[in-house]
Amino acid sequence: KMGLVAPHDVATATTRFYTFLVMGNGALGLGFSTIPKIVNKAIAVRQLPSEPSAGGAALDVPAWLLGYPNAPCIQDIIDVFEAEAVRDIPAMVAAKPEISYMASRGYLQYKCFQQSLTECNPLAVRVVFDAISSSDTVDPEVAQRLLDSWKVEGAEVSFLSKLVLTKTKAYAAVLALAGILALVIDLIWEEAL
């Protein structure tokens, strides 16, 4: 018998099967419970309205590549950078209620960011947050530093490269999760045979 693990006798295979089954059960449970969260986030992003919009030129990256319903306008993104609320991210975090454990530890959550920028285009708000973090949580100092760096004239290229990099990391994490789940299933399956 050949596979991802070395060949062995029946007694060893039985022991390893139950070991992989018990340990893999936890990994599979965590992994499979993450999938609906990823799907729900993708659906929520696809349903974001792109109005009101300042109009004008759109980001020079295909929207489907980034997982958005359409390419957001550059001016809408600049409006997020220039919004009053983003001048002091730590104050934004302090002013909003604690939504999760990470928020109680002082981290900026997307929900807090979104609630503080209701006057901005919702899609642009999501795009800016996605450039800051590949999850829905980020250190407020990191967020403030990035937002401040993107407020200067001509920073669209820097913003766009950070957005693509962050989205690539998020896609790589999903692929890694799928690979790990496949590996765990394969280990259990091999030992069962």
XYZ file of C-alpha atoms in Angstrom:
193
model
C 0.000 0.000 0.000
C 1.462 3.352 -1.011
C 0.227 6.837 -0.356
C 1.184 9.904 1.613
C 2.329 7.705 4.501
C 4.743 4.761 4.452
C 3.368 1.199 4.155
C 2.723 -0.609 7.446
C 1.008 -3.637 8.993
C -2.694 -3.910 9.925
C -2.226 -3.256 13.666
C -0.231 -0.094 13.004
C -2.694 0.991 10.321
C -5.627 0.537 12.733
C -3.931 2.621 15.421
C -2.972 5.309 12.930
C -6.460 5.330 11.437
C -8.064 6.115 14.793
C -5.352 8.655 15.612
C -5.825 10.430 12.281
C -9.602 10.173 12.616
C -9.659 11.805 16.068
C -7.081 14.478 15.242
C -8.463 15.005 11.760
C -11.969 15.382 13.132
C -10.972 18.601 14.902
C -9.133 19.929 11.870
C -11.999 19.029 9.565
C -14.519 20.587 11.947
C -12.617 23.864 12.082
C -11.912 23.843 8.366
C -15.439 23.024 7.293
C -16.911 25.567 9.744
C -14.750 28.234 8.076
C -16.085 27.539 4.585
C -19.579 28.999 5.219
C -17.980 32.140 6.696
C -15.850 32.593 3.581
C -18.842 32.022 1.306
C -21.090 34.392 3.297
C -18.431 37.121 3.186
C -18.066 36.694 -0.591
C -21.848 36.897 -1.044
C -22.069 39.998 1.162
C -19.290 41.695 -0.824
C -20.976 40.829 -4.134
C -24.210 42.433 -2.862
C -22.642 45.731 -1.807
C -24.242 48.681 -3.556
C -21.965 50.840 -5.662
C -24.129 53.914 -5.170
C -23.850 56.720 -4.240
C -20.812 57.216 -6.397
C -18.733 60.209 -7.379
C -18.216 58.545 -10.782
C -15.147 58.838 -12.916
C -12.390 56.392 -13.731
C -12.500 52.963 -12.126
C -9.665 50.945 -10.610
C -7.499 49.428 -13.308
C -8.008 45.822 -12.151
C -10.833 43.538 -13.259
C -13.520 43.482 -10.548
C -14.012 39.717 -10.909
C -10.349 39.161 -10.073
C -10.776 40.936 -6.757
C -14.224 39.458 -6.056
C -16.225 42.681 -6.334
C -19.493 43.207 -8.215
C -17.847 45.957 -10.278
C -14.675 48.016 -10.256
C -15.010 50.876 -7.775
C -14.337 54.430 -8.901
C -11.026 55.930 -7.879
C -12.755 59.071 -6.633
C -14.960 56.986 -4.298
C -11.820 55.438 -2.817
C -10.202 58.864 -2.427
C -13.372 60.016 -0.636
C -12.831 57.222 1.899
C -9.195 58.335 2.412
C -10.326 61.928 2.937
C -13.278 61.165 5.227
C -13.230 62.807 8.644
C -13.532 59.431 10.415
C -10.279 58.002 9.015
C -8.164 60.817 10.417
C -8.115 59.084 13.814
C -8.617 55.320 13.593
C -7.942 54.674 17.318
C -10.745 57.140 18.132
C -12.980 55.321 15.635
C -12.311 52.039 17.437
C -12.921 53.606 20.862
C -16.193 55.215 19.765
C -17.799 52.022 18.435
C -19.143 49.192 20.593
C -17.087 46.041 20.974
C -18.408 43.626 18.365
C -16.031 40.732 19.043
C -13.159 39.574 21.189
C -10.609 41.244 18.899
C -12.554 44.510 19.040
C -12.461 44.316 22.845
C -8.668 44.133 22.511
C -8.600 47.394 20.545
C -8.492 46.055 16.996
C -10.340 47.725 14.154
C -13.110 45.551 12.741
C -14.645 45.991 9.293
C -18.085 46.521 10.852
C -16.745 49.458 12.896
C -14.999 50.901 9.822
C -18.181 50.533 7.766
C -20.401 52.115 10.449
C -18.040 55.087 10.737
C -18.070 55.761 6.978
C -21.780 55.649 6.150
C -21.455 58.767 3.962
C -19.005 56.982 1.647
C -19.670 54.529 -1.152
C -20.164 51.088 0.522
C -18.156 49.244 -2.131
C -15.269 51.725 -1.820
C -15.299 51.291 1.970
C -14.997 47.495 1.547
C -12.240 47.868 -1.058
C -10.205 50.172 1.196
C -10.588 47.819 4.166
C -9.610 44.859 1.983
C -6.407 46.695 1.076
C -5.673 47.191 4.767
C -6.355 43.619 5.885
C -7.076 40.204 4.367
C -9.440 39.489 7.271
C -12.128 41.561 8.962
C -9.740 42.656 11.738
C -6.647 44.866 11.715
C -4.388 46.657 14.149
C -5.572 50.299 14.242
C -2.003 51.629 14.034
C -1.385 49.641 10.843
C -4.676 50.894 9.410
C -3.858 54.503 10.300
C -0.364 54.294 8.794
C -1.658 52.824 5.526
C -4.564 55.263 5.229
C -2.271 58.215 5.887
C 0.196 57.000 3.241
C -2.587 56.743 0.647
C -3.835 60.310 1.189
C -0.956 61.842 -0.779
C -1.297 62.766 -4.424
C -0.560 59.867 -6.782
C -0.821 57.135 -4.123
C -3.341 55.179 -6.220
C -0.601 52.866 -7.535
C 0.593 52.099 -4.003
C -2.993 51.476 -2.897
C -3.736 49.242 -5.865
C -0.601 47.141 -5.380
C -1.426 46.709 -1.666
C -5.012 45.734 -2.544
C -3.884 43.103 -5.055
C -1.259 41.767 -2.605
C -3.784 41.518 0.238
C -6.399 39.828 -1.949
C -3.734 37.394 -3.218
C -2.853 36.497 0.383
C -6.538 35.907 1.136
C -6.939 33.646 -1.909
C -3.744 31.769 -0.974
C -5.102 31.204 2.547
C -8.314 29.727 1.116
C -6.300 27.455 -1.189
C -4.095 26.384 1.720
C -7.207 25.588 3.763
C -8.566 23.463 0.909
C -5.207 21.685 0.605
C -5.038 20.938 4.320
C -8.601 19.629 4.325
C -7.780 17.381 1.360
C -4.635 16.131 3.118
C -6.510 15.291 6.321
C -9.229 13.489 4.377
C -6.571 11.603 2.408
C -4.724 10.519 5.575
C -7.933 9.212 7.134
C -8.946 7.498 3.895
C -5.552 5.814 3.414
C -5.582 4.401 6.918
C -9.142 3.136 6.465
C -8.132 1.102 3.420
